[in-house]
Amino acid sequence: MADSDDGAAVTGRPDPRLRELALLRRVRDRIDRDYAQPLDVQALARGVHLSAGHLSREFRAVYGESPYSYLMTRRIERAMTLLRRGDLSVTEVCFAVGCSSLGTFSTRFSELVGMSPSSYRRLAGEDAAGLPGCVAKQVMRPIRNSGAAPARAHLA
């Protein structure tokens, strides 16, 4: 039999690393789909039969951020879209995206976007005027960079 680094080819069993990657993808897909639902790392881990600690470590290793951080980024992205529409208050947007604390929502929003949700709501409506929603979403997407100075997005 030929030497191989691929254990699956030799044993006929699936590679455990590929199985774990598939589980992590299921967690990420669930966050993307159910971001507005009450989700925590314990519940996500239970859904794929892993411990919360193991899920957090492996998720960070594969995706570069913790499951909680990924969840909050998805929520903030959706909040940005709702705030650009301008028909909901900041509090309504907070609860619509699954956050239960306006203070935590506002703090996290400010960290990711560089301005408060109310400032974003006011300025994004001006900056995105006349842009198709799909373009505005892409151009105004939050960039995870804690060292960046807060800046207003200018569209030309």
Tab-separated table of N, CA, C and O in Angstrom, residues 76-77 80 108-116 120 140-143 149-152:
chain	number	residue	atom	x	y	z
A	76	ILE	N	-24.522	43.652	14.139
A	76	ILE	CA	-24.219	45.057	13.831
A	76	ILE	C	-24.380	45.312	12.340
A	76	ILE	O	-24.905	46.360	11.935
A	77	GLU	N	-23.968	44.372	11.500
A	77	GLU	CA	-24.172	44.539	10.057
A	77	GLU	C	-25.651	44.692	9.729
A	77	GLU	O	-26.046	45.563	8.947
A	80	MET	N	-26.922	48.039	10.873
A	80	MET	CA	-26.544	49.117	9.960
A	80	MET	C	-27.544	49.238	8.820
A	80	MET	O	-27.941	50.348	8.437
A	108	ARG	N	-20.976	48.154	21.425
A	108	ARG	CA	-20.431	47.272	20.386
A	108	ARG	C	-20.528	47.933	19.008
A	108	ARG	O	-19.608	47.849	18.198
A	109	PHE	N	-21.656	48.583	18.736
A	109	PHE	CA	-21.841	49.284	17.471
A	109	PHE	C	-20.755	50.348	17.307
A	109	PHE	O	-20.110	50.436	16.261
A	110	SER	N	-20.532	51.131	18.352
A	110	SER	CA	-19.515	52.196	18.301
A	110	SER	C	-18.114	51.627	18.090
A	110	SER	O	-17.307	52.197	17.347
A	111	GLU	N	-17.814	50.486	18.725
A	111	GLU	CA	-16.509	49.844	18.551
A	111	GLU	C	-16.288	49.421	17.106
A	111	GLU	O	-15.205	49.597	16.558
A	112	LEU	N	-17.310	48.822	16.496
A	112	LEU	CA	-17.164	48.289	15.143
A	112	LEU	C	-17.288	49.351	14.059
A	112	LEU	O	-16.594	49.285	13.045
A	113	VAL	N	-18.181	50.309	14.251
A	113	VAL	CA	-18.498	51.265	13.190
A	113	VAL	C	-17.756	52.589	13.366
A	113	VAL	O	-17.477	53.284	12.400
A	114	GLY	N	-17.409	52.913	14.606
A	114	GLY	CA	-16.671	54.146	14.847
A	114	GLY	C	-17.547	55.335	15.190
A	114	GLY	O	-17.057	56.460	15.272
A	115	MET	N	-18.828	55.093	15.364
A	115	MET	CA	-19.750	56.150	15.789
A	115	MET	C	-20.962	55.493	16.427
A	115	MET	O	-21.181	54.298	16.267
A	116	SER	N	-21.730	56.289	17.151
A	116	SER	CA	-22.911	55.747	17.832
A	116	SER	C	-23.979	55.357	16.809
A	116	SER	O	-23.985	55.873	15.681
A	120	TYR	N	-24.849	57.222	13.278
A	120	TYR	CA	-24.818	56.455	12.030
A	120	TYR	C	-26.147	56.575	11.295
A	120	TYR	O	-26.170	56.780	10.077
A	140	MET	N	-20.525	50.362	3.146
A	140	MET	CA	-20.628	50.811	4.530
A	140	MET	C	-20.486	49.666	5.528
A	140	MET	O	-20.818	49.808	6.692
A	141	ARG	N	-19.968	48.540	5.085
A	141	ARG	CA	-19.787	47.369	5.946
A	141	ARG	C	-18.783	47.671	7.055
A	141	ARG	O	-17.766	48.309	6.819
A	142	PRO	N	-19.041	47.197	8.284
A	142	PRO	CA	-18.086	47.462	9.365
A	142	PRO	C	-16.778	46.710	9.136
A	142	PRO	O	-16.774	45.601	8.625
A	143	ILE	N	-15.702	47.346	9.494
A	143	ILE	CA	-14.378	46.737	9.378
A	143	ILE	C	-13.846	46.542	10.781
A	143	ILE	O	-13.748	47.489	11.552
A	149	ALA	N	-9.162	54.883	13.811
A	149	ALA	CA	-9.847	56.049	14.369
A	149	ALA	C	-11.257	56.100	13.809
A	149	ALA	O	-11.473	55.760	12.643
A	150	PRO	N	-12.229	56.509	14.617
A	150	PRO	CA	-13.588	56.639	14.107
A	150	PRO	C	-13.624	57.629	12.939
A	150	PRO	O	-13.016	58.689	13.002
A	151	ALA	N	-14.291	57.232	11.896
A	151	ALA	CA	-14.370	58.106	10.723
A	151	ALA	C	-15.734	57.973	10.077
A	151	ALA	O	-16.349	56.917	10.121
A	152	ARG	N	-16.178	59.034	9.488
A	152	ARG	CA	-17.454	59.036	8.774
A	152	ARG	C	-17.200	58.495	7.368
A	152	ARG	O	-16.239	58.884	6.702
